[in-house]
Short mmCIF file of C-alpha atoms in Angstrom, two decimals:
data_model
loop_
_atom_site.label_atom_id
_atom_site.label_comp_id
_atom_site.label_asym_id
_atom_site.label_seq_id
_atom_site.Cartn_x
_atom_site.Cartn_y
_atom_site.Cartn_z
CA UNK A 1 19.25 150.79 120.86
CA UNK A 2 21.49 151.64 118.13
CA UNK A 3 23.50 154.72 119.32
CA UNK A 4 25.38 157.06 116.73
CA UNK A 5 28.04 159.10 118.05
CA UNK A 6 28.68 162.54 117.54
CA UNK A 7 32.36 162.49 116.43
CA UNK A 8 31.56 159.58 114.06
CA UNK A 9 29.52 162.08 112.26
CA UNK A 10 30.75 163.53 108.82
CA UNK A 11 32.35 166.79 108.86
CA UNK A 12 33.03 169.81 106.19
CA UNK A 13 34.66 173.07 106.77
CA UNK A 14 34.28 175.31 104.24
CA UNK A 15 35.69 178.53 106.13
CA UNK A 16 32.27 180.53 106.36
CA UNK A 17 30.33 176.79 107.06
CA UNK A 18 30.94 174.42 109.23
CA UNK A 19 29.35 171.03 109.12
CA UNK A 20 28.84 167.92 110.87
CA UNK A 21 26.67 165.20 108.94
CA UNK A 22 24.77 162.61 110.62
CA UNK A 23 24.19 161.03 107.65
CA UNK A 24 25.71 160.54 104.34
CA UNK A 25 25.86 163.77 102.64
CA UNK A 26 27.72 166.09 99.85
CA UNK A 27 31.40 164.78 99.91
CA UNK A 28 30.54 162.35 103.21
CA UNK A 29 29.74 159.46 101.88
CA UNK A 30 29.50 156.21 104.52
CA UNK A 31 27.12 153.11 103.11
CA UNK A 32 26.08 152.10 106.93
CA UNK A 33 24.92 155.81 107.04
CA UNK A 34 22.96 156.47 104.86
CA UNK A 35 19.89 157.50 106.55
CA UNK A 36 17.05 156.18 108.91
CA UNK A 37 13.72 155.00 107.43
CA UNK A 38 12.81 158.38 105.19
CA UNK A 39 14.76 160.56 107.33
CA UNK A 40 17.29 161.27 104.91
CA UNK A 41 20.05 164.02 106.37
CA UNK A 42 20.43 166.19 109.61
CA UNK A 43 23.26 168.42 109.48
CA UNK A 44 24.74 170.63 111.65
CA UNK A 45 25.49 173.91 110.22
CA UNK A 46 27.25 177.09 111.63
CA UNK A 47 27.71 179.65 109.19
CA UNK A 48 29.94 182.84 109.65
CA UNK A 49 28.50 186.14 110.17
CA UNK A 50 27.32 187.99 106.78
CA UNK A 51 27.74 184.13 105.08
CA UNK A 52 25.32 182.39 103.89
CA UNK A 53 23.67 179.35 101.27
CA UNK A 54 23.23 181.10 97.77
CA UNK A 55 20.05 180.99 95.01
CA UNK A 56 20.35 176.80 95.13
CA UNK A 57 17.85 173.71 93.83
CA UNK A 58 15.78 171.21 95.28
CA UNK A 59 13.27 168.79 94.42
CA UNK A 60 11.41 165.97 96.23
CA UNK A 61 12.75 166.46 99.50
CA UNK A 62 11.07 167.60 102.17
CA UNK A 63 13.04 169.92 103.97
CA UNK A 64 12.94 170.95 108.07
CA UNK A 65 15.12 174.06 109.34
CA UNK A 66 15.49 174.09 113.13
CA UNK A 67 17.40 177.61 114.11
CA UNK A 68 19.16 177.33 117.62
CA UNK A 69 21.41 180.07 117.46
CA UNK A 70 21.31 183.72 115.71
CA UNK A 71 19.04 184.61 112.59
CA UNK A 72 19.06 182.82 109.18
CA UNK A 73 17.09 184.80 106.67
CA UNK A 74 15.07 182.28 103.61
CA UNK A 75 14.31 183.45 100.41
CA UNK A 76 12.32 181.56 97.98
CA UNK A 77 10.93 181.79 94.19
CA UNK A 78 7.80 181.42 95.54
CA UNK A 79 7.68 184.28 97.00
CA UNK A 80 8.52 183.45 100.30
CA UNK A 81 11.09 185.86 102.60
CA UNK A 82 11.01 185.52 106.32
CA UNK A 83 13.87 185.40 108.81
CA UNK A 84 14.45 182.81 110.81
CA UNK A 85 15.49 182.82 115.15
CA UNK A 86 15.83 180.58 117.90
CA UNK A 87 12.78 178.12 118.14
CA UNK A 88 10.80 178.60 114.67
CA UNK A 89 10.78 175.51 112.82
CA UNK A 90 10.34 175.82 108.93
CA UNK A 91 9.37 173.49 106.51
CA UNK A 92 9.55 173.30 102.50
CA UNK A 93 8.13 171.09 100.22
CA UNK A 94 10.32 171.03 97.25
CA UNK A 95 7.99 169.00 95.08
CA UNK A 96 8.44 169.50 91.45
CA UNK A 97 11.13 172.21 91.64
CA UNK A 98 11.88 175.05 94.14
CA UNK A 99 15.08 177.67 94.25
CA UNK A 100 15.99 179.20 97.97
CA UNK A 101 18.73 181.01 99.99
CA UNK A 102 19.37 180.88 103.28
CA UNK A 103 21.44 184.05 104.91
CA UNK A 104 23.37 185.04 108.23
CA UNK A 105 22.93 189.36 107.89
CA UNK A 106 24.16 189.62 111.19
CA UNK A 107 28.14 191.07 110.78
CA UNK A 108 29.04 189.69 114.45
CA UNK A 109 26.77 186.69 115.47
CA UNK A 110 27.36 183.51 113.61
CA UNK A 111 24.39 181.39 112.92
CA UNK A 112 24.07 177.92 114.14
CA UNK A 113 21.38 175.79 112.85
CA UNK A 114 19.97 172.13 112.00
CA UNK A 115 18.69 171.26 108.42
CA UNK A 116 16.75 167.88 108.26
CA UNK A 117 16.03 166.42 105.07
CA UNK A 118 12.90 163.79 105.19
CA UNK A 119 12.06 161.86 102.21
CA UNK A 120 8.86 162.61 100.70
CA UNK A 121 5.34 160.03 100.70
CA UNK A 122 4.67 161.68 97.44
CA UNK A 123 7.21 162.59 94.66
CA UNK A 124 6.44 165.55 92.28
CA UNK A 125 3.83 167.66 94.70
CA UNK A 126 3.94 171.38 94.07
CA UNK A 127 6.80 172.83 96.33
CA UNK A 128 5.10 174.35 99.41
CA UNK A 129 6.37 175.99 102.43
CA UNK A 130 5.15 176.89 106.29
CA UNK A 131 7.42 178.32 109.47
CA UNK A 132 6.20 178.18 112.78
CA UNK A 133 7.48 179.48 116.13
CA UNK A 134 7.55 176.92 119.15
CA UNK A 135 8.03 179.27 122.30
CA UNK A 136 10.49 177.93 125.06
CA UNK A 137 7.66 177.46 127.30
CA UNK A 138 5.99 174.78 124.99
CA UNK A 139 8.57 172.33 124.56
CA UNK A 140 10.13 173.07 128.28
CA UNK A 141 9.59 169.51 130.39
CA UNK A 142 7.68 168.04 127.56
CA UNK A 143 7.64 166.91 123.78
CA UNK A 144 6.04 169.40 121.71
CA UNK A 145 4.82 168.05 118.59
CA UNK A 146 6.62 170.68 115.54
CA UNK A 147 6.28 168.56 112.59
CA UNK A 148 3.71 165.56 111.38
CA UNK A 149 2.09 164.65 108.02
CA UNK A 150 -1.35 166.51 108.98
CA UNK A 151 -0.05 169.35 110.97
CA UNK A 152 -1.95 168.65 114.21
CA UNK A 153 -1.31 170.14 116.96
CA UNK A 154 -0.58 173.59 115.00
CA UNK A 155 2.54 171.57 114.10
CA UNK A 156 4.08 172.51 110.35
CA UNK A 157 2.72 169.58 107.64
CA UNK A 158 5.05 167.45 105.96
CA UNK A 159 4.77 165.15 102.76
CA UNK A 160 5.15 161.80 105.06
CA UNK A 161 4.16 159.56 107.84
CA UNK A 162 6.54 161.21 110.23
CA UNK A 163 5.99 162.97 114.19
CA UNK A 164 8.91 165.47 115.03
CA UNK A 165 9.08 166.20 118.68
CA UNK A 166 11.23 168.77 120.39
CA UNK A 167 11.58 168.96 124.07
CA UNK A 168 13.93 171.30 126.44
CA UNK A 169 14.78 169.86 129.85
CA UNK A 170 16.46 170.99 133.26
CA UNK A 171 19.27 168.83 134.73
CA UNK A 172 17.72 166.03 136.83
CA UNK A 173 14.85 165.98 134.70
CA UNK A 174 12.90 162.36 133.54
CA UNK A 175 10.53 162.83 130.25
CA UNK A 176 8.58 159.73 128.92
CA UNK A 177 9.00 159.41 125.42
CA UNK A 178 5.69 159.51 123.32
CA UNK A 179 4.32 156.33 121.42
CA UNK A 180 6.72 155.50 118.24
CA UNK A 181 7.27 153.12 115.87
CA UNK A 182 11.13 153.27 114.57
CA UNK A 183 12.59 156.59 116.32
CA UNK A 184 15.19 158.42 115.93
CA UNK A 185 16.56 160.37 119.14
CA UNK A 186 18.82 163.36 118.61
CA UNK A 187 20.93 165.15 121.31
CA UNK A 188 20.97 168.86 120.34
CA UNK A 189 22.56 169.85 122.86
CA UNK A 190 23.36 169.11 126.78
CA UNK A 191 23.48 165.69 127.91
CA UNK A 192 20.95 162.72 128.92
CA UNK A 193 20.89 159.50 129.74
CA UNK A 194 19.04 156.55 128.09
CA UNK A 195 18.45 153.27 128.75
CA UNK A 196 21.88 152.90 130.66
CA UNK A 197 23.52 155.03 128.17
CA UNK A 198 24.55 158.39 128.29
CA UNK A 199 24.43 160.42 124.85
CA UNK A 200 25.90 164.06 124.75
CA UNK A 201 25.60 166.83 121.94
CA UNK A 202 25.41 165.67 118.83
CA UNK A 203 25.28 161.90 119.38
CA UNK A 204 21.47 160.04 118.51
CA UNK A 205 20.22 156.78 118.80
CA UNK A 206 17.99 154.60 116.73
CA UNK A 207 14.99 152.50 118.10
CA UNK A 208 12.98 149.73 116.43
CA UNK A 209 9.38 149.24 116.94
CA UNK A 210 8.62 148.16 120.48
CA UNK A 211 11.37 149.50 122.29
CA UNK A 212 10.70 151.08 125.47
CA UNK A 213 13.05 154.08 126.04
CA UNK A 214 12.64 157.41 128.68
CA UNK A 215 14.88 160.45 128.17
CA UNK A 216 16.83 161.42 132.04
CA UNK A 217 18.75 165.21 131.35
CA UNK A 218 22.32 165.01 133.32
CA UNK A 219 22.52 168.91 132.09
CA UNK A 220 19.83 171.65 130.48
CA UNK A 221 19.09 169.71 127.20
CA UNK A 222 17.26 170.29 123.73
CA UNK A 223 16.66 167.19 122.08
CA UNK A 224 14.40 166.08 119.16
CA UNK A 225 12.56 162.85 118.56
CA UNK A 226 11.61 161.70 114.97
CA UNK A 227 8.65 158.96 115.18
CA UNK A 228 9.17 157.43 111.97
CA UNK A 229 6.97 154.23 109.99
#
């Protein structure tokens, strides 16, 4: 187990955005971080009330938001607009070309929100995207599939031979981790303990093929597992 501490992380604070970078991103730039198998970025982004990302590019990437606080509103030239909350998981395919915003409207509630960047099986697809909602009740006490290459499970597809799990747990409680090859174990928020080791909000740890892990809440936890190849 490989375990990647929170304040290690990258940070940028940009007044209305505030970031932490697990991996190697923008003006963060750290060699041993640069990723983990094609999971490419997860940052942690709070952006001010009435702030948000402008018209931007993308390409080849494939592109996971997870909302955990407030509403984030996405734009697309697609012709995609739908507003984001608390437990919808969105994904965009950015292929050959895409341009998107993402928006706080809310004047009082900040917006608080991971963006995971995978890279894609496939380069030059035509850009795509999908948002689901995950109620509470499906990822409470268990790992609720939200993202894999074929979208089973009504999971959102992705370009890539990748399972995303999320999973909410009460203090005290013990969750068995699903099969995985390498995984990638992210602390949301809370606290657990794993194999010994405790890991708090923000920190993640890395597992090669093989490795037997369970996830043990010491408070009430969201965490995500990425079951990558």
């Amino acid at each position: 187990m490989n375990i990647r501490r929170s304040n290690e992380r990258g940070y940028a604070d940009h007044g209305w955005l505030r970031s932490y970078h697990t991996f190697s991103f923008a003006n963060y730039m750290d060699p041993n971080h640069m990723g983990f198998r094609a999971l490419r970025v997860i940052n942690e982004d709070r952006v001010a009330p009435g702030h948000g990302f402008g018209a931007h590019p993308h390409r080849d990437m494939e592109i996971i938001s997870y909302v955990l606080e407030g509403e984030m509103e996405h734009k697309d030239n697609m012709g995609n607009g739908e507003v984001m909350r608390p437990g919808d998981v969105q994904r965009m395919s950015a292929g050959t070309g895409v341009l998107h915003s993402e928006f706080n409207h809310s004047q009082e509630n900040g917006l608080h929100f991971l963006q995971i960047w995978v890279e894609p099986a496939q380069r030059g697809v035509t850009p795509s995207y999908e948002q689901k909602a995950f109620p509470i009740a499906e990822r409470q006490s268990q790992w609720r599939l939200v993202a894999s290459q074929t979208g089973r499970d009504g999971s959102v597809s992705v370009n890539q031979d990748v399972n995303l799990y999320a999973s909410l747990l009460g203090a005290g409680e013990q969750i068995a981790t699903p099969p995985t090859r390498y995984a990638w174990l992210h602390v949301v928020q809370g606290a657990v303990e794993v194999n010994g080791e405790t890991l708090n909000t923000g920190d993640a740890a890395a597992f090669t093929p093989g490795e037997s892990f369970s996830v043990t809440a010491t408070l009430a936890t969201e965490v995500l597992l990425f079951d990558l190849a």
